[in-house]
mmCIF file with all atom_site columns, C-alpha atoms in Angstrom:
data_model
loop_
_atom_site.group_PDB
_atom_site.id
_atom_site.type_symbol
_atom_site.label_atom_id
_atom_site.label_alt_id
_atom_site.label_comp_id
_atom_site.label_asym_id
_atom_site.label_entity_id
_atom_site.label_seq_id
_atom_site.pdbx_PDB_ins_code
_atom_site.Cartn_x
_atom_site.Cartn_y
_atom_site.Cartn_z
_atom_site.occupancy
_atom_site.B_iso_or_equiv
_atom_site.pdbx_formal_charge
_atom_site.auth_seq_id
_atom_site.auth_comp_id
_atom_site.auth_asym_id
_atom_site.auth_atom_id
_atom_site.pdbx_PDB_model_num
ATOM 1   C CA . MET F 1 1   ? -13.013 13.942 12.832  1.00 0.00 ? 1   MET F CA 1
ATOM 2   C CA . TYR F 1 2   ? -9.167  13.015 14.504  1.00 0.00 ? 2   TYR F CA 1
ATOM 3   C CA . ASP F 1 3   ? -9.582  9.032  14.900  1.00 0.00 ? 3   ASP F CA 1
ATOM 4   C CA . VAL F 1 4   ? -10.707 9.716  10.940  1.00 0.00 ? 4   VAL F CA 1
ATOM 5   C CA . GLN F 1 5   ? -7.765  10.398 10.317  1.00 0.00 ? 5   GLN F CA 1
ATOM 6   C CA . THR F 1 6   ? -6.083  8.381  11.825  1.00 0.00 ? 6   THR F CA 1
ATOM 7   C CA . ASN F 1 7   ? -8.059  4.890  10.606  1.00 0.00 ? 7   ASN F CA 1
ATOM 8   C CA . LEU F 1 8   ? -7.002  6.669  7.152   1.00 0.00 ? 8   LEU F CA 1
ATOM 9   C CA . ILE F 1 9   ? -3.398  6.395  7.677   1.00 0.00 ? 9   ILE F CA 1
ATOM 10  C CA . GLU F 1 10  ? -3.569  3.184  9.473   1.00 0.00 ? 10  GLU F CA 1
ATOM 11  C CA . THR F 1 11  ? -5.110  2.053  6.525   1.00 0.00 ? 11  THR F CA 1
ATOM 12  C CA . PHE F 1 12  ? -2.453  3.436  4.097   1.00 0.00 ? 12  PHE F CA 1
ATOM 13  C CA . ARG F 1 13  ? -0.014  1.693  6.025   1.00 0.00 ? 13  ARG F CA 1
ATOM 14  C CA . GLN F 1 14  ? -2.042  -1.741 6.037   1.00 0.00 ? 14  GLN F CA 1
ATOM 15  C CA . ASP F 1 15  ? -2.292  -1.160 2.285   1.00 0.00 ? 15  ASP F CA 1
ATOM 16  C CA . PHE F 1 16  ? 2.277   -0.849 1.941   1.00 0.00 ? 16  PHE F CA 1
ATOM 17  C CA . SER F 1 17  ? 1.928   -4.735 2.110   1.00 0.00 ? 17  SER F CA 1
ATOM 18  C CA . LYS F 1 18  ? 0.265   -4.504 -1.209  1.00 0.00 ? 18  LYS F CA 1
ATOM 19  C CA . TYR F 1 19  ? 2.680   -2.573 -2.981  1.00 0.00 ? 19  TYR F CA 1
ATOM 20  C CA . ALA F 1 20  ? 6.349   -5.757 -1.987  1.00 0.00 ? 20  ALA F CA 1
ATOM 21  C CA . ALA F 1 21  ? 7.067   -5.972 -5.443  1.00 0.00 ? 21  ALA F CA 1
ATOM 22  C CA . ARG F 1 22  ? 7.176   -2.125 -6.097  1.00 0.00 ? 22  ARG F CA 1
ATOM 23  C CA . SER F 1 23  ? 8.288   -0.435 -2.514  1.00 0.00 ? 23  SER F CA 1
ATOM 24  C CA . ASP F 1 24  ? 9.940   -1.474 0.978   1.00 0.00 ? 24  ASP F CA 1
ATOM 25  C CA . LYS F 1 25  ? 7.304   -1.677 3.306   1.00 0.00 ? 25  LYS F CA 1
ATOM 26  C CA . ARG F 1 26  ? 9.248   -0.887 5.156   1.00 0.00 ? 26  ARG F CA 1
ATOM 27  C CA . CYS F 1 27  ? 11.103  2.076  3.570   1.00 0.00 ? 27  CYS F CA 1
ATOM 28  C CA . LEU F 1 28  ? 7.633   3.238  2.740   1.00 0.00 ? 28  LEU F CA 1
ATOM 29  C CA . THR F 1 29  ? 6.410   3.168  6.754   1.00 0.00 ? 29  THR F CA 1
ATOM 30  C CA . SER F 1 30  ? 9.670   5.442  7.756   1.00 0.00 ? 30  SER F CA 1
ATOM 31  C CA . VAL F 1 31  ? 9.049   7.828  4.517   1.00 0.00 ? 31  VAL F CA 1
ATOM 32  C CA . LEU F 1 32  ? 5.453   8.965  5.765   1.00 0.00 ? 32  LEU F CA 1
ATOM 33  C CA . PRO F 1 33  ? 5.910   10.287 8.644   1.00 0.00 ? 33  PRO F CA 1
ATOM 34  C CA . ILE F 1 34  ? 9.117   11.900 8.089   1.00 0.00 ? 34  ILE F CA 1
ATOM 35  C CA . VAL F 1 35  ? 8.056   14.227 4.658   1.00 0.00 ? 35  VAL F CA 1
ATOM 36  C CA . SER F 1 36  ? 4.975   14.889 6.485   1.00 0.00 ? 36  SER F CA 1
ATOM 37  C CA . SER F 1 37  ? 7.854   16.572 9.104   1.00 0.00 ? 37  SER F CA 1
ATOM 38  C CA . ARG F 1 38  ? 9.041   18.173 6.778   1.00 0.00 ? 38  ARG F CA 1
ATOM 39  C CA . VAL F 1 39  ? 6.704   19.940 3.909   1.00 0.00 ? 39  VAL F CA 1
ATOM 40  C CA . GLY F 1 40  ? 8.403   22.922 2.786   1.00 0.00 ? 40  GLY F CA 1
ATOM 41  C CA . ASN F 1 41  ? 11.670  22.482 3.509   1.00 0.00 ? 41  ASN F CA 1
ATOM 42  C CA . GLN F 1 42  ? 14.257  20.666 1.167   1.00 0.00 ? 42  GLN F CA 1
ATOM 43  C CA . ILE F 1 43  ? 13.888  16.895 0.635   1.00 0.00 ? 43  ILE F CA 1
ATOM 44  C CA . LYS F 1 44  ? 16.901  14.922 0.312   1.00 0.00 ? 44  LYS F CA 1
ATOM 45  C CA . TYR F 1 45  ? 15.792  11.267 -0.010  1.00 0.00 ? 45  TYR F CA 1
ATOM 46  C CA . THR F 1 46  ? 19.233  10.301 2.798   1.00 0.00 ? 46  THR F CA 1
ATOM 47  C CA . ASP F 1 47  ? 17.513  12.395 5.185   1.00 0.00 ? 47  ASP F CA 1
ATOM 48  C CA . LEU F 1 48  ? 13.947  10.357 4.769   1.00 0.00 ? 48  LEU F CA 1
ATOM 49  C CA . ALA F 1 49  ? 14.463  6.559  6.327   1.00 0.00 ? 49  ALA F CA 1
ATOM 50  C CA . GLU F 1 50  ? 17.972  5.285  7.647   1.00 0.00 ? 50  GLU F CA 1
ATOM 51  C CA . ASP F 1 51  ? 18.630  2.365  6.722   1.00 0.00 ? 51  ASP F CA 1
ATOM 52  C CA . PHE F 1 52  ? 17.412  1.807  3.185   1.00 0.00 ? 52  PHE F CA 1
ATOM 53  C CA . SER F 1 53  ? 19.466  2.693  0.498   1.00 0.00 ? 53  SER F CA 1
ATOM 54  C CA . ASN F 1 54  ? 18.700  5.903  -2.101  1.00 0.00 ? 54  ASN F CA 1
ATOM 55  C CA . PRO F 1 55  ? 17.323  3.533  -5.049  1.00 0.00 ? 55  PRO F CA 1
ATOM 56  C CA . THR F 1 56  ? 14.692  2.600  -2.532  1.00 0.00 ? 56  THR F CA 1
ATOM 57  C CA . ILE F 1 57  ? 13.637  5.563  -0.468  1.00 0.00 ? 57  ILE F CA 1
ATOM 58  C CA . LYS F 1 58  ? 13.560  7.097  -3.809  1.00 0.00 ? 58  LYS F CA 1
ATOM 59  C CA . LYS F 1 59  ? 10.981  4.910  -5.159  1.00 0.00 ? 59  LYS F CA 1
ATOM 60  C CA . ALA F 1 60  ? 9.202   4.384  -1.346  1.00 0.00 ? 60  ALA F CA 1
ATOM 61  C CA . PHE F 1 61  ? 8.835   8.358  -1.761  1.00 0.00 ? 61  PHE F CA 1
ATOM 62  C CA . GLU F 1 62  ? 7.630   8.201  -5.984  1.00 0.00 ? 62  GLU F CA 1
ATOM 63  C CA . LEU F 1 63  ? 4.894   5.597  -4.396  1.00 0.00 ? 63  LEU F CA 1
ATOM 64  C CA . LEU F 1 64  ? 3.312   7.916  -2.081  1.00 0.00 ? 64  LEU F CA 1
ATOM 65  C CA . GLU F 1 65  ? 3.365   10.992 -4.582  1.00 0.00 ? 65  GLU F CA 1
ATOM 66  C CA . THR F 1 66  ? 1.592   8.518  -7.263  1.00 0.00 ? 66  THR F CA 1
ATOM 67  C CA . ALA F 1 67  ? -0.991  7.860  -3.763  1.00 0.00 ? 67  ALA F CA 1
ATOM 68  C CA . ARG F 1 68  ? -1.695  11.408 -3.861  1.00 0.00 ? 68  ARG F CA 1
ATOM 69  C CA . LEU F 1 69  ? -0.177  11.896 0.018   1.00 0.00 ? 69  LEU F CA 1
ATOM 70  C CA . PHE F 1 70  ? 2.105   14.669 -1.352  1.00 0.00 ? 70  PHE F CA 1
ATOM 71  C CA . LYS F 1 71  ? 2.998   16.213 -4.250  1.00 0.00 ? 71  LYS F CA 1
ATOM 72  C CA . ARG F 1 72  ? 7.081   17.080 -5.009  1.00 0.00 ? 72  ARG F CA 1
ATOM 73  C CA . VAL F 1 73  ? 7.254   20.604 -6.127  1.00 0.00 ? 73  VAL F CA 1
ATOM 74  C CA . ARG F 1 74  ? 10.605  22.408 -6.874  1.00 0.00 ? 74  ARG F CA 1
ATOM 75  C CA . SER F 1 75  ? 13.295  24.693 -4.837  1.00 0.00 ? 75  SER F CA 1
ATOM 76  C CA . VAL F 1 76  ? 13.679  27.868 -6.395  1.00 0.00 ? 76  VAL F CA 1
ATOM 77  C CA . THR F 1 77  ? 17.049  29.578 -5.317  1.00 0.00 ? 77  THR F CA 1
ATOM 78  C CA . ASN F 1 78  ? 15.940  33.184 -6.395  1.00 0.00 ? 78  ASN F CA 1
ATOM 79  C CA . PRO F 1 79  ? 12.721  33.496 -5.925  1.00 0.00 ? 79  PRO F CA 1
ATOM 80  C CA . GLN F 1 80  ? 12.593  36.137 -8.706  1.00 0.00 ? 80  GLN F CA 1
ATOM 81  C CA . VAL F 1 81  ? 10.604  35.922 -12.083 1.00 0.00 ? 81  VAL F CA 1
ATOM 82  C CA . PRO F 1 82  ? 10.057  33.712 -13.462 1.00 0.00 ? 82  PRO F CA 1
ATOM 83  C CA . LEU F 1 83  ? 10.362  30.658 -11.231 1.00 0.00 ? 83  LEU F CA 1
ATOM 84  C CA . LEU F 1 84  ? 11.030  28.403 -13.955 1.00 0.00 ? 84  LEU F CA 1
ATOM 85  C CA . SER F 1 85  ? 14.504  29.341 -14.975 1.00 0.00 ? 85  SER F CA 1
ATOM 86  C CA . HIS F 1 86  ? 15.159  29.361 -10.503 1.00 0.00 ? 86  HIS F CA 1
ATOM 87  C CA . SER F 1 87  ? 14.504  26.441 -9.996  1.00 0.00 ? 87  SER F CA 1
ATOM 88  C CA . SER F 1 88  ? 16.120  22.144 -10.161 1.00 0.00 ? 88  SER F CA 1
ATOM 89  C CA . ASP F 1 89  ? 14.032  19.477 -10.999 1.00 0.00 ? 89  ASP F CA 1
ATOM 90  C CA . LYS F 1 90  ? 17.379  18.396 -8.378  1.00 0.00 ? 90  LYS F CA 1
ATOM 91  C CA . LYS F 1 91  ? 15.919  20.255 -5.683  1.00 0.00 ? 91  LYS F CA 1
ATOM 92  C CA . PHE F 1 92  ? 12.807  19.626 -4.132  1.00 0.00 ? 92  PHE F CA 1
ATOM 93  C CA . LYS F 1 93  ? 9.964   20.358 -1.826  1.00 0.00 ? 93  LYS F CA 1
ATOM 94  C CA . ALA F 1 94  ? 6.721   18.374 -0.457  1.00 0.00 ? 94  ALA F CA 1
ATOM 95  C CA . ILE F 1 95  ? 3.806   19.894 0.443   1.00 0.00 ? 95  ILE F CA 1
ATOM 96  C CA . MET F 1 96  ? 0.705   17.321 1.846   1.00 0.00 ? 96  MET F CA 1
ATOM 97  C CA . LEU F 1 97  ? -2.558  17.689 -0.136  1.00 0.00 ? 97  LEU F CA 1
ATOM 98  C CA . ASP F 1 98  ? -4.222  16.903 3.398   1.00 0.00 ? 98  ASP F CA 1
ATOM 99  C CA . ILE F 1 99  ? -3.719  19.321 6.259   1.00 0.00 ? 99  ILE F CA 1
ATOM 100 C CA . GLY F 1 100 ? -5.557  16.929 8.371   1.00 0.00 ? 100 GLY F CA 1
ATOM 101 C CA . LEU F 1 101 ? -2.753  14.272 6.932   1.00 0.00 ? 101 LEU F CA 1
ATOM 102 C CA . LEU F 1 102 ? -0.302  16.082 7.858   1.00 0.00 ? 102 LEU F CA 1
ATOM 103 C CA . SER F 1 103 ? -1.486  17.576 11.158  1.00 0.00 ? 103 SER F CA 1
ATOM 104 C CA . ASN F 1 104 ? -1.920  14.016 12.232  1.00 0.00 ? 104 ASN F CA 1
ATOM 105 C CA . LEU F 1 105 ? 1.036   12.830 10.755  1.00 0.00 ? 105 LEU F CA 1
ATOM 106 C CA . SER F 1 106 ? 3.178   15.521 12.792  1.00 0.00 ? 106 SER F CA 1
ATOM 107 C CA . GLY F 1 107 ? 1.575   14.222 16.140  1.00 0.00 ? 107 GLY F CA 1
ATOM 108 C CA . LEU F 1 108 ? -0.536  18.445 16.038  1.00 0.00 ? 108 LEU F CA 1
ATOM 109 C CA . SER F 1 109 ? -3.039  17.147 19.267  1.00 0.00 ? 109 SER F CA 1
ATOM 110 C CA . LYS F 1 110 ? -7.151  17.016 17.923  1.00 0.00 ? 110 LYS F CA 1
ATOM 111 C CA . SER F 1 111 ? -7.658  19.583 19.622  1.00 0.00 ? 111 SER F CA 1
ATOM 112 C CA . THR F 1 112 ? -5.065  22.679 18.117  1.00 0.00 ? 112 THR F CA 1
ATOM 113 C CA . ASP F 1 113 ? -7.417  24.937 16.651  1.00 0.00 ? 113 ASP F CA 1
ATOM 114 C CA . PHE F 1 114 ? -5.821  25.733 13.917  1.00 0.00 ? 114 PHE F CA 1
ATOM 115 C CA . PHE F 1 115 ? -7.273  29.509 13.413  1.00 0.00 ? 115 PHE F CA 1
ATOM 116 C CA . LYS F 1 116 ? -6.144  30.588 16.624  1.00 0.00 ? 116 LYS F CA 1
ATOM 117 C CA . LEU F 1 117 ? -3.062  30.581 15.757  1.00 0.00 ? 117 LEU F CA 1
#
């Protein structure tokens, strides 16, 4: 299964050049693994890629989100009901939508048994 995930990620990367009009291919390549390493942590665009402007990084993030590789969720400053009253559109986290792709992008070994962790 690990090889299938690796091939799938490589296919995504090869497709990045198709989106050159909408986002920088190098930025997309940089953002994807970094988002996977920051799952559950607050995201700042400046931390997702070096040598790119915030608008370029934001476009790359949004394009990968549109591809449904991950989902943006609001950060909550105070975990009390109602949650929306303690959240902001400006502060957010990302969650990967596929645990297999997350483990592959994060460099976890293909022999890692999640049930034993």
